[in-house]
Structures are given as structure tokens and as C-alpha cells.
Coordinates of C-alpha atoms and ligand atoms in Angstrom, one line a residue:
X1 CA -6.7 14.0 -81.5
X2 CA -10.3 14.6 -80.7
X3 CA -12.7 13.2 -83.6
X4 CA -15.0 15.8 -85.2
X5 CA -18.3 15.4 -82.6
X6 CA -20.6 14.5 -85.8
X7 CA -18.6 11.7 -86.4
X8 CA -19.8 10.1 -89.7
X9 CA -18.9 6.8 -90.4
X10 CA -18.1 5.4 -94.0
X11 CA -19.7 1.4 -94.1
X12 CA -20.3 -1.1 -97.1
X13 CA -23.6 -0.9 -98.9
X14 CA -25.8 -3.9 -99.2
X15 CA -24.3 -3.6 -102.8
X16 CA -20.8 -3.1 -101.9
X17 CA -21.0 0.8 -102.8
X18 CA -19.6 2.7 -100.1
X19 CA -22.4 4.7 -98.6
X20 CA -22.5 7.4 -95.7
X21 CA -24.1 6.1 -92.5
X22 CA -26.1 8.9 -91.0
X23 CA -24.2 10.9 -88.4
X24 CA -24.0 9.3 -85.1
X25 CA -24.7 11.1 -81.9
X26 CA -21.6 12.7 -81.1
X27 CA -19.6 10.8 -77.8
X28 CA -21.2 12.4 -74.6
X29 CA -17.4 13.9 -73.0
X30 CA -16.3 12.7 -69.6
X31 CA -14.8 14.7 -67.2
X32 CA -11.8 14.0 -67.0
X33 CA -10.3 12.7 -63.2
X34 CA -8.0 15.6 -62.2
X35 CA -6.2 15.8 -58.4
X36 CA -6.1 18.3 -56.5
X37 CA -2.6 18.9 -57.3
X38 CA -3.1 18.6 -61.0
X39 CA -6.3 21.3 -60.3
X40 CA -3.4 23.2 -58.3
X41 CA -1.4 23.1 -61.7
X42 CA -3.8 24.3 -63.8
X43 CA -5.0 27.0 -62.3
X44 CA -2.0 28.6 -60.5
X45 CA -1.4 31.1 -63.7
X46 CA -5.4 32.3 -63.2
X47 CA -4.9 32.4 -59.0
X48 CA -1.4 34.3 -59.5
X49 CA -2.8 37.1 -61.9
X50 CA -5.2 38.2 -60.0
X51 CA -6.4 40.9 -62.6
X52 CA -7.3 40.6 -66.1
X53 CA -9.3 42.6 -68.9
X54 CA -12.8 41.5 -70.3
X55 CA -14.3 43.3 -73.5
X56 CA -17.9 43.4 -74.4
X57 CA -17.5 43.5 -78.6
X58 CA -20.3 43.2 -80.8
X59 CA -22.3 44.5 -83.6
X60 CA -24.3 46.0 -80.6
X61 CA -21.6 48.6 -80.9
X62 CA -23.0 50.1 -84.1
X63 CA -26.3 51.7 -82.4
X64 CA -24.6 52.3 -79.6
X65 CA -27.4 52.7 -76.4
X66 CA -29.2 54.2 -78.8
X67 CA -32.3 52.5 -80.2
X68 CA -35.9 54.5 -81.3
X69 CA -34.8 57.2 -79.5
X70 CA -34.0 55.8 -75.9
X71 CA -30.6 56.2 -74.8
X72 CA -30.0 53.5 -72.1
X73 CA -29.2 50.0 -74.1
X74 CA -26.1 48.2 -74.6
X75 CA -25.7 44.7 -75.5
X76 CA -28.9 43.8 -74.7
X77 CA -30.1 46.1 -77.1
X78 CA -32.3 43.6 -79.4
X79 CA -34.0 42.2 -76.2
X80 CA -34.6 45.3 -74.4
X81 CA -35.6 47.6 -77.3
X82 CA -37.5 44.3 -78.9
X83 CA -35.7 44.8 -81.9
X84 CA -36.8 42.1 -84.5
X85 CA -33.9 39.8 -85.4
X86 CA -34.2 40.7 -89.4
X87 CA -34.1 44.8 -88.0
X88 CA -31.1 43.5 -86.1
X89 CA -29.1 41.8 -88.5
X90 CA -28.9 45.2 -90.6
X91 CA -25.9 45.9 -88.1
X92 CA -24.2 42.9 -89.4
X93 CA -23.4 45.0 -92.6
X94 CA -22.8 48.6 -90.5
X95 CA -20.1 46.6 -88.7
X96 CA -16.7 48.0 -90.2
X97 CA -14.4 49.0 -87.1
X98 CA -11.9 50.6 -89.3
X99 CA -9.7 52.1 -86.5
X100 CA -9.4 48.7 -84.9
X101 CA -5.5 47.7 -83.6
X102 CA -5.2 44.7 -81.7
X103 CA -2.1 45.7 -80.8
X104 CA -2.9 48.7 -79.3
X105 CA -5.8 47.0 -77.0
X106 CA -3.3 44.4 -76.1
X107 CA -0.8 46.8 -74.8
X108 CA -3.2 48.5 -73.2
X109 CA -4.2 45.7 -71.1
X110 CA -0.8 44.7 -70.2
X111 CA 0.4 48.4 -69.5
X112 CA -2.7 48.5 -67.1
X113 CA -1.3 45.4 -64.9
X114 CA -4.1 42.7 -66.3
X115 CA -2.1 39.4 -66.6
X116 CA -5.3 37.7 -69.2
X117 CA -7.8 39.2 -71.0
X118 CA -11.5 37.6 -72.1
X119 CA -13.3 39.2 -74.9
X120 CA -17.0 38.0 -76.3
X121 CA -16.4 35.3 -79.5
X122 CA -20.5 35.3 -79.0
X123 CA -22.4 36.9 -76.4
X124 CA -26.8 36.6 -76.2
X125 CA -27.2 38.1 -79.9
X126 CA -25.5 34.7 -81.1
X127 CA -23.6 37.2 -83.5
X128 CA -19.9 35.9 -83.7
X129 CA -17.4 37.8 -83.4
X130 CA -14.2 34.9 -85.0
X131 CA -14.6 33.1 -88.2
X132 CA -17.1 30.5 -87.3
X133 CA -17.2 27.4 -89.7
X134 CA -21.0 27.0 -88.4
X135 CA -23.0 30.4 -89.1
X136 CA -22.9 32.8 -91.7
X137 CA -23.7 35.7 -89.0
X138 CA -20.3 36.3 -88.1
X139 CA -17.4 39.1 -88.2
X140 CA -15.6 37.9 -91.3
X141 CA -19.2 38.5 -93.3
X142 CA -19.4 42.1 -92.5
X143 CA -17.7 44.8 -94.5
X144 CA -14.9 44.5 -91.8
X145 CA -14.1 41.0 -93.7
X146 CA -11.3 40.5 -90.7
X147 CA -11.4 38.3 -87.8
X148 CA -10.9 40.3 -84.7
X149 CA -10.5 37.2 -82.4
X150 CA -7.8 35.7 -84.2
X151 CA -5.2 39.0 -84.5
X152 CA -6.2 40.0 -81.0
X153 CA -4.8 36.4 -79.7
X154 CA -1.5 37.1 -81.4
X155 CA -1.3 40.4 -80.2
X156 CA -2.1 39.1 -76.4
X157 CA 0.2 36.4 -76.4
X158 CA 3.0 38.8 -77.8
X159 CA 2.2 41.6 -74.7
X160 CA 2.6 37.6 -72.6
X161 CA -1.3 37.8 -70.9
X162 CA -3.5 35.0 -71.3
X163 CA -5.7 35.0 -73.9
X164 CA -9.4 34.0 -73.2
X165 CA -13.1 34.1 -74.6
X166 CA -16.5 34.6 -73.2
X167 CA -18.8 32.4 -75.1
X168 CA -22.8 32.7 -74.1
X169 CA -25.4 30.2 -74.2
X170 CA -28.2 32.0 -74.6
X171 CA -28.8 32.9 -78.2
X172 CA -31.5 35.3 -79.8
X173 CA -30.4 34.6 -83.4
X174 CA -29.6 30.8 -84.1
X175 CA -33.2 29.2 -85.2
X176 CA -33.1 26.1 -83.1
X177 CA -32.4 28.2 -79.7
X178 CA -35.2 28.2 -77.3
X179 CA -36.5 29.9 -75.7
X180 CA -37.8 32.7 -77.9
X181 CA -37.8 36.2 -76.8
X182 CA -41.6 36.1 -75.3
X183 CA -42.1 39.5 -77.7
X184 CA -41.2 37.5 -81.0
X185 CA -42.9 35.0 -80.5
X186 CA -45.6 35.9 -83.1
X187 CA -42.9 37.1 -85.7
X188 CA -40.8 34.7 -84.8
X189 CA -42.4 31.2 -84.1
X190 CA -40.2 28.2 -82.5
X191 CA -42.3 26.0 -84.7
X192 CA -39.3 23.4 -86.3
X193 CA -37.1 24.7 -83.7
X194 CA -34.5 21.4 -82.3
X195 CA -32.5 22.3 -79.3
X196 CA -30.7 19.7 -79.4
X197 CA -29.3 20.9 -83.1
X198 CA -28.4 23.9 -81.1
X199 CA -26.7 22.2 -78.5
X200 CA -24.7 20.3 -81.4
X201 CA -24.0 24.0 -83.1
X202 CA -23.1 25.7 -79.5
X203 CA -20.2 22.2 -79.0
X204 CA -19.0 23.0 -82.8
X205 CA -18.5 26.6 -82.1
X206 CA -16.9 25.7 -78.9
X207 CA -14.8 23.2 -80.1
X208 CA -13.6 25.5 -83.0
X209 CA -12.7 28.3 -80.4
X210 CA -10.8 25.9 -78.4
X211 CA -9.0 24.6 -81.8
X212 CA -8.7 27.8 -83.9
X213 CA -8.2 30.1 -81.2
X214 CA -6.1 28.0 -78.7
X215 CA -4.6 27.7 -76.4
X216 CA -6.8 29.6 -74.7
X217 CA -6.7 30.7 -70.7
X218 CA -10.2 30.8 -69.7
X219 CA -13.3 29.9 -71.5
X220 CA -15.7 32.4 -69.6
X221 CA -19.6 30.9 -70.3
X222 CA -22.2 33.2 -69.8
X223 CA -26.5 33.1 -70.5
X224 CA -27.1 29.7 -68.5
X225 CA -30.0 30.5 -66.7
X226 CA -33.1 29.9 -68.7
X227 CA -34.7 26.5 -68.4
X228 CA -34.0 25.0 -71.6
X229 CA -30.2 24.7 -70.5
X230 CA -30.0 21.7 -68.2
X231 CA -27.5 20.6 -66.0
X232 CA -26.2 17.4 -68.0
X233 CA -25.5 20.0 -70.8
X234 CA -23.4 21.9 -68.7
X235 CA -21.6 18.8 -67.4
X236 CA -21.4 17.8 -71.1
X237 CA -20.2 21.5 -72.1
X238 CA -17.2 21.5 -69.6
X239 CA -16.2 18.2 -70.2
X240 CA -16.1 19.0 -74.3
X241 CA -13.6 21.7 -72.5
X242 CA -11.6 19.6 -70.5
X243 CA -11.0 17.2 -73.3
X244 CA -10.4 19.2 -76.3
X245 CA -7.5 21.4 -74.0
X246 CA -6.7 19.4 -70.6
X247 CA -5.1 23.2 -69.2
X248 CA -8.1 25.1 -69.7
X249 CA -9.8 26.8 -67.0
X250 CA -14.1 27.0 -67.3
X251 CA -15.7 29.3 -65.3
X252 CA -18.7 28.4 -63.4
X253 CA -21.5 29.9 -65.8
X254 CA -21.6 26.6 -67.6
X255 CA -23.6 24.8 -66.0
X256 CA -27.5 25.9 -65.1
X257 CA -28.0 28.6 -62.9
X258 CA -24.3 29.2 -62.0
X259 CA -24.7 28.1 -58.1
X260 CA -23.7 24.4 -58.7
X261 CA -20.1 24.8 -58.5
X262 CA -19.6 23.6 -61.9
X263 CA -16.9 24.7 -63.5
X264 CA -13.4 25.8 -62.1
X265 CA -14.3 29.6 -60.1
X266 CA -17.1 31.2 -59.0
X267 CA -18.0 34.6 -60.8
X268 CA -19.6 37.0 -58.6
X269 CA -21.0 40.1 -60.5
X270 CA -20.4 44.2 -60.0
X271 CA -20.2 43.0 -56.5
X272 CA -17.3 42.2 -54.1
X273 CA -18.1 39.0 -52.1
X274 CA -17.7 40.7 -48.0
X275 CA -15.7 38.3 -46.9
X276 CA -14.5 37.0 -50.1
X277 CA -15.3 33.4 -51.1
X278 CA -13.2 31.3 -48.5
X279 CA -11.9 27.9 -50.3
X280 CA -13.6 28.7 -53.7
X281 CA -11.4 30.3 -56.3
X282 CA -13.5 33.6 -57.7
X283 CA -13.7 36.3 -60.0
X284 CA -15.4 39.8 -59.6
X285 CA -16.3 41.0 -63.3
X286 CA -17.2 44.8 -63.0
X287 CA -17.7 47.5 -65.5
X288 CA -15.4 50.7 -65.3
X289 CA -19.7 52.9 -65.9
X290 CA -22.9 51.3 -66.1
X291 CA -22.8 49.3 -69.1
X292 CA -20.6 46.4 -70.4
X293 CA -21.5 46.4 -74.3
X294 CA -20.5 50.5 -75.5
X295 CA -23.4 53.2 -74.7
X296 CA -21.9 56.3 -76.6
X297 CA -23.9 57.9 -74.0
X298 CA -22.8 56.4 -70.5
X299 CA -19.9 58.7 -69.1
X300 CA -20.7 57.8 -65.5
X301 CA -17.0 55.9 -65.1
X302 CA -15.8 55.2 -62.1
X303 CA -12.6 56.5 -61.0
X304 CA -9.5 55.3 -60.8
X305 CA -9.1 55.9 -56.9
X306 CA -12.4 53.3 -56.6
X307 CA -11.1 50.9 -59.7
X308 CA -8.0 50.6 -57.7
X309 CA -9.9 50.1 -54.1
X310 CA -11.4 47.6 -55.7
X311 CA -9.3 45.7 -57.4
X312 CA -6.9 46.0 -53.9
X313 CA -10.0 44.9 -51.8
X314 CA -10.8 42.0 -53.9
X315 CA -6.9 40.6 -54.5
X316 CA -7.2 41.0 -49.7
X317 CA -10.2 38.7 -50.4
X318 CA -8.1 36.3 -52.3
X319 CA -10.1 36.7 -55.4
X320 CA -9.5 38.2 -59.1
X321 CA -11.3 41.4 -61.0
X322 CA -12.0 41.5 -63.9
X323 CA -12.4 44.5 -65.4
X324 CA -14.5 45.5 -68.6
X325 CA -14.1 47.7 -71.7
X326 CA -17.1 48.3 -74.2
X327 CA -15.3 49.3 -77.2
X328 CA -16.8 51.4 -79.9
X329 CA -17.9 50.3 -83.6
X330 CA -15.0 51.7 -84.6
X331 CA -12.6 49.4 -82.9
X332 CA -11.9 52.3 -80.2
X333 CA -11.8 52.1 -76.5
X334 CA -13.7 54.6 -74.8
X335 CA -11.2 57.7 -73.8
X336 CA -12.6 57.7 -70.3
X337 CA -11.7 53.5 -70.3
X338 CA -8.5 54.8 -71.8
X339 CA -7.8 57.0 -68.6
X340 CA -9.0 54.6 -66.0
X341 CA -6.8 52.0 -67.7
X342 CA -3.6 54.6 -67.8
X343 CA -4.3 55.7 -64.2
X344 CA -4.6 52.1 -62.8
X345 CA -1.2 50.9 -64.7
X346 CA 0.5 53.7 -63.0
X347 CA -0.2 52.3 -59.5
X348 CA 0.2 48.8 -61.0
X349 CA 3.9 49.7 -61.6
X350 CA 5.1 50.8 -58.3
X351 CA 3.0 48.2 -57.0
X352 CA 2.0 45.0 -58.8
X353 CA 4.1 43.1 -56.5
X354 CA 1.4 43.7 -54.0
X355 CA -1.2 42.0 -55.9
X356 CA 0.5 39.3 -58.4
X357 CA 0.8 36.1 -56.9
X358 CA -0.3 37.2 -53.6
X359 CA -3.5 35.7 -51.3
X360 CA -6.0 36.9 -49.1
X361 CA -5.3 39.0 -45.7
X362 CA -4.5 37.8 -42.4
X363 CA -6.2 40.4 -40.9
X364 CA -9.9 40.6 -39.8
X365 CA -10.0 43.8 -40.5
X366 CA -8.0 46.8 -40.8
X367 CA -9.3 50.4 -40.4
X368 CA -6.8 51.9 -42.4
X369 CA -6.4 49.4 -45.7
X370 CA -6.4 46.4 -47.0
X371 CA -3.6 43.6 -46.6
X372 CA -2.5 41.5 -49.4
X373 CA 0.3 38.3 -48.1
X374 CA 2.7 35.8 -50.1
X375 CA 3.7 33.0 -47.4
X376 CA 6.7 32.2 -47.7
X377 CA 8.2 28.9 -45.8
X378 CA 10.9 30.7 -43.8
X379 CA 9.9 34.3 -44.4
X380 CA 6.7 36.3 -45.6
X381 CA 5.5 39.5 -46.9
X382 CA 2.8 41.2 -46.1
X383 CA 1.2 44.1 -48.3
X384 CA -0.1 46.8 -46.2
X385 CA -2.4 48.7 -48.6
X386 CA -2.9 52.5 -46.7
X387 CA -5.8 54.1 -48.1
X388 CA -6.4 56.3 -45.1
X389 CA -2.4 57.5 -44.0
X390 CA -2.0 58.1 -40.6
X391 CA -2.0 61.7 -39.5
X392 CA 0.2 61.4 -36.7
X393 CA 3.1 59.4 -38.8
X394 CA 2.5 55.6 -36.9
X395 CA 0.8 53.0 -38.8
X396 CA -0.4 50.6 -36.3
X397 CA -0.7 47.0 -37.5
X398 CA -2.8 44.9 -34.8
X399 CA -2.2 41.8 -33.3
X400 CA 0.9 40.8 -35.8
X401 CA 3.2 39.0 -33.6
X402 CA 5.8 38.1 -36.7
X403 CA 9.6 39.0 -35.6
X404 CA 9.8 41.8 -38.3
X405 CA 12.9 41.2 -40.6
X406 CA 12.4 44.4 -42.5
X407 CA 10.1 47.5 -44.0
X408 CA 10.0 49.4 -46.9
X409 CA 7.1 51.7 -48.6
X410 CA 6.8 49.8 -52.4
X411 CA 9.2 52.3 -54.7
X412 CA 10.2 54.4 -51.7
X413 CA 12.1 54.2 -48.8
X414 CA 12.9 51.5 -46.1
X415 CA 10.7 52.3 -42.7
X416 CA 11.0 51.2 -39.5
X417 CA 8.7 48.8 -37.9
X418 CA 8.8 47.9 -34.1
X419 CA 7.1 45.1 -32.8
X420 CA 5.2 45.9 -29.2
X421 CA 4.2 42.6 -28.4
X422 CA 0.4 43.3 -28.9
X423 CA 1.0 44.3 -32.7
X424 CA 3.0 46.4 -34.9
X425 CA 3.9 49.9 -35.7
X426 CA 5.5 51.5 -39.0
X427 CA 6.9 55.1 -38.8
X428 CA 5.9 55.9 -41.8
X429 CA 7.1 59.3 -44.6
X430 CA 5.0 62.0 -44.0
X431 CA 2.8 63.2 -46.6
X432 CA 1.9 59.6 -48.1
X433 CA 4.0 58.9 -51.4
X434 CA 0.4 58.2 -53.5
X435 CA -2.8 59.4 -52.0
X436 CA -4.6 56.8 -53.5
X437 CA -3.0 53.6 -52.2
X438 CA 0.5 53.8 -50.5
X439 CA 2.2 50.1 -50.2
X440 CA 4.1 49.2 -47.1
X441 CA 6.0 46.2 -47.5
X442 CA 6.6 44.0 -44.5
X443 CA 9.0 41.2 -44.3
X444 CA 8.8 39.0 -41.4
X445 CA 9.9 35.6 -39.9
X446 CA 8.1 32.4 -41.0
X447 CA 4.0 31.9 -41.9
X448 CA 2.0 35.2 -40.6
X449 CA 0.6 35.6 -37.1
X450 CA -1.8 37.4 -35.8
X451 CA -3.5 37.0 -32.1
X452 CA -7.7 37.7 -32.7
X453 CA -7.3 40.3 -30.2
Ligands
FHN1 O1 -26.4 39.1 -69.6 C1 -24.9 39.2 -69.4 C2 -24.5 40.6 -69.6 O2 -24.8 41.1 -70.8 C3 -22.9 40.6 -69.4 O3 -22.3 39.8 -70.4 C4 -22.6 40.0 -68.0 C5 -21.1 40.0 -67.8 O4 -20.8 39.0 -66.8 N1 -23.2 38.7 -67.9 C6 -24.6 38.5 -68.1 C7 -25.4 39.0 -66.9 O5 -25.0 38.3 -65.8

């Protein structure tokens, strides 16, 4: 049972009244000691799903890009188009996603192959998007009246993914945040401004989240840059975490500037690490077009022949994508996110096995693919991932020195696979069963080998 953080203690007046001390400073959290096979334990659900969705939600939805007639915004829209914060919170009351089925997103992530999914309870606008006990600028006083957060979590949990929220830092609307937006400064003085009320708001709303909304997989921070948010508050932030749910997994953007390694995984962004992130547990969060909040303008989606690369290339790294949807302000995925995420569940069912619970290659590098391996203590699999099929029918696998037990191309046919000593090579069906990706599965004798030459 973790006290309220304002904890307000009841003593005996001088006169024997009962009178209300003032609230004490809430108990600075500990982090609490974890080994690394407790770590192991916590975070083997987020290592074994490997993919997951995020959503970008927010009343930034209602303008949509658009903003005095520039077409190129999306969440950041009240920074970038230096929208005053009284303009802004008109779009509190234009917020109404009527067509909105939290059913229908949740099966949509979990027909696509994503194991979790993280949506935005707050992102930089401070707007939030669940029934917050501590602000009146929140979903359930719009003319929406619902709380999005809460039916989504039921609707995840009943699909069986992980349900998770992105919670920012950074906040342009609550008074006591600093720094102001240099352009508002004028309008919008920090005069009376207390960060250290906001830091007490920010551990209320995150408590409630973690409370209201739990459990919850992931709480993904985000907007921990700017100077007013110091280390000791992150330390503070993901130790509140730890406490309040002793299984849930914080990312690393809690803490300042992200680089410290605090928090449980590192979160590189719309980039895939080279080499991956070897002995660091990491998450790649791309958008499927150029925005992450919805531009009703922004059709430049990738397709799904590079969404699956990607996602195939970062699971043979070892690490996890995350994959965004802006939804509309009427509660709507985007039809072209509605395509990428039908087109990538269709490979994800022939082939999921390839990437669930699986880790990084063995391979150097391979000219052909990717590899993707579960080590198994007498046998193993590797994952040949052929994005360029051979033209001549042979699929040559160097320097694997395994005693081959078996092949098979994932929802096809068994292969053959002879070992030459100096590698080996699959006879494989000719033309390739999917032209984006065609899985060979390779069973072989104990822990992968492969010679560097
Ligand atoms: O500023 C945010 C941005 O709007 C978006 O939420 C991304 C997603 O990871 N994070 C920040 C930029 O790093």
C-alpha cells in the first residue's frame, strides 16, 4: 500500500482540536535493489515481443498539420506554430472522436504481430488524455466526456498485448512548468511559477496512471531534455515507478538527457542502431510517414516491404520497434496506417516465430538477409530472413559449422541443407514463396557456430 505522496498528517492542537498539519514533503522513492535475475524476470515479456504499437493521441488531432495556413505541424503544433496556450485550449472543446473503438485499435495491433502497445496519457501540450484527478485539461472535460485510456486498456488486455503509456515531462500548459516557450514569454510570464509544485503534479499524475490504469507494461517517459529537469528527479521519477508497480519496465527518457542509462532500455529514434546496441536492451520508435501526432496532410508512408525490413533488421540486432500511428480527431487510424498495419500482419503470420522470443544474429553479416536465432541448450534455430533470393536456387550460409538437424522455408516446404565444412547451403523453392521476406528455418545441433572466416 503506497501512502498518497502529499501525505498529510492529522496531530493534536495546542487546544486539543484536531488540526491539519501542513502537508509534508512527500518520501523521496528508493530504487528498489533488483538482481540481475530478478531484472531478467521483469523484462523477459518486453525482450520476447520484440514489436509493439505506439500512438500519438491528442487534441493536436483536431487542426490536424494545419495551423494559419502551414501544412507541416503535428504534435508540436502549439510550439512550432506559437500558438498561445488560451488559442490552444479552444481544441479542448473541438475534441469529440465520435468514431473511436478501442476495440477495433486493439485488434488491429494484435492482428499486425505487436505483442504491447504505448499510447500518450500526456505528451509536451500537458493535455491529458485519461481522467486525471489533478487538472481540469483532460479527455473526460471535452464533449467526448469518455476516457479513452481506460477502455483502450481493457480492450488491449482482452486482444493479450501489454498495455503501456507514454507520459512526457515537458509541459506547455501546466502553470508551474518551466521553462516557458521563449515566444510566450511576454503573454505568458513564469512570474509565481514553482517547479517543484510541478514536479509534485507530474508524481500525482504518474502515480494515478500506474494505479488507475495498471498494471501497466511500460511507462515510456518522453521531454527530459531541457535544463529544469535534473537528474535526482529522474532517479526520483523511476523509483516512484519501481515502487508503486515492482514489474514495470521505464524506459530510459526519464532521466535528463536520456544518455545516462537510467531507466530499463535505451530508445534510439527513426534510426536503427548499425550494429544494434550490444548488452543494452533497446527500442527503435519509428513513424510509418513523417509525423507521429496526425498531419491530415502527410501521405509519405513507408511501405510495407521497408516497415518489415525494418522491423526484421532490428529484431537481428536484438532490439524491439516500435511502431507509431497518429490517429485522427475522429478516433480513426489513418487508411494508409491501416494498410501498412494489414500488410505487416500478413507476414507476421507465416512468420512471427522468426521474431518473438528470438535474439540478435550470429552472423557478421549476411549479403542476402538478416538472421534472427533462439539458442536452444541441445538444439537451435536460426531464422534466415532472404530479402534478396538467390537466382541460381543455393542459399549459401557462411562459416555455420552447426551439424544441421533439419530445414524448412516458414509455412512452406522442408529444404535441404548440406553442410560443406566452410559453411552452409539451402536448396531452396524457386520463385521465393514472398518477395518481401522469405523465412528459412534452420535447426541445428547445440549453441550456434560460426568460424569469422
Ligand atoms: O518531442 C517528442 C516527439 O513529439 C515524439 O513524441 C517523439 C517520440 O519518441 N519523442 C520526442 C522527440 O524525441
Amino acid at each position: 500500500m503506497i501512502l498518497p505522496l502529499v501525505a498529510s498528517i492529522a496531530v493534536a492542537g495546542f487546544n486539543g482540536r484536531i488540526q491539519a498539519a501542513p502537508p509534508q514533503a512527500p518520501p523521496t522513492p528508493v530504487i528498489p535493489a533488483e538482481s540481475k535475475e530478478q531484472k531478467d524476470a521483469r523484462m523477459a515479456w518486453w525482450r520476447k515481443a520484440r514489436f509493439g504499437m505506439f500512438i500519438h493521441w491528442g487534441i493536436y488531432s483536431v487542426p490536424a498539420g494545419e495551423w494559419d495556413g502551414k501544412t507541416n505541424y503535428a504534435e508540436w503544433i502549439r510550439e512550432s506554430a506559437h500558438i498561445p496556450v488560451d488559442t490552444y485550449n479552444q481544441f479542448q472543446q473541438k475534441f469529440n472522436p465520435v468514431k473511436f473503438d478501442a476495440k477495433a485499435w486493439a485488434k488491429m495491433a494484435h492482428d499486425a504481430g505487436m505483442r504491447y502497445l504505448v499510447i500518450t496519457s500526456k505528451h509536451h501540450d500537458g493535455f491529458n488524455m485519461f481522467d486525471s484527478k489533478y487538472t481540469d485539461f483532460k479527455v473526460t472535460n471535452t464533449p467526448f466526456h469518455r476516457d479513452p485510456i481506460k477502455e483502450l486498456s481493457k480492450a488491449v488486455r482482452a486482444e493479450g498485448l501489454k498495455f503501456c503509456l507514454y507520459h512526457s515531462i515537458m509541459d506547455w500548459h501546466h502553470p508551474d512548468y518551466l521553462p516557458r516557450r521563449g515566444w510566450e514569454v511576454k503573454d505568458r510570464p513564469a512570474d509565481g511559477a514553482d517547479f517543484s509544485r510541478f514536479i509534485q503534479y507530474l508524481r500525482n499524475d504518474v502515480q494515478q496512471i500506474l494505479t488507475d490504469y495498471a498494471p501497466l507494461g511500460v511507462v515510456w517517459f518522453d521531454g527530459e531534455w531541457e535544463n529544469t529537469w535534473k537528474e535526482p528527479y529522474g532517479s526520483e521519477l523511476y523509483a516512484l515507478c519501481r515502487t508503486v508497480d515492482p514489474h514495470v519496465i521505464v524506459n530510459n527518457r526519464v532521466g535528463h538527457a536520456r544518455d545516462r542509462q537510467l531507466g530499463d532500455y535505451s530508445t534510439p529514434e527513426q534510426t536503427i542502431p548499425a550494429t544494434g546496441l550490444p548488452g543494452v536492451d533497446w527500442e527503435t520508435c519509428m513513424t510509418m510517414n513523417d509525423n507521429w501526432g496526425y498531419n491530415s496532410h502527410d501521405h509519405n508512408y513507408k511501405s510495407v516491404k521497408v516497415l518489415i525490413h525494418d522491423l526484421v533488421d532490428i529484431a537481428s540486432k536484438g532490439g524491439n520497434l516500435l511502431l507509431n500511428v497518429g490517429p485522427t480527431s475522429e478516433g480513426t487510424f489513418p487508411p494508409e496506417a491501416v494498410d501498412r498495419l494489414n500488410g505487416i500482419g500478413a507476414w507476421m503470420k507465416v512468420n512471427h516465430d522468426s521474431i518473438y522470443d528470438t535474439t540478435a544474429s550470429v552472423f557478421p553479416k549476411l549479403d542476402w538477409g538478416r538472421c534472427t536465432v533462439r539458442t536452444g541448450s541441445k538444439r537451435s534455430k536460426l531464422f534466415l530472413h532472404v530479402f534478396d533470393w538467390p537466382v541460381d536456387g543455393k542459399l549459401v550460409v557462411p562459416g555455420l559449422k552447426n551439424k544441421i538437424r533439419g530445414a524448412r522455408v516458414l509455412g512452406g516446404p522442408n529444404v535441404v541443407a548440406e553442410q560443406t565444412g566452410s559453411g552452409v547451403i539451402v536448396t531452396v523453392p524457386m520463385p521465393p514463396p514472398n518477395e518481401i521476406d522469405t523465412v528459412i528455418e534452420v535447426d541445428v545441433d547445440g549453441a550456434p557456430n560460426v568460424s569469422a572466416n
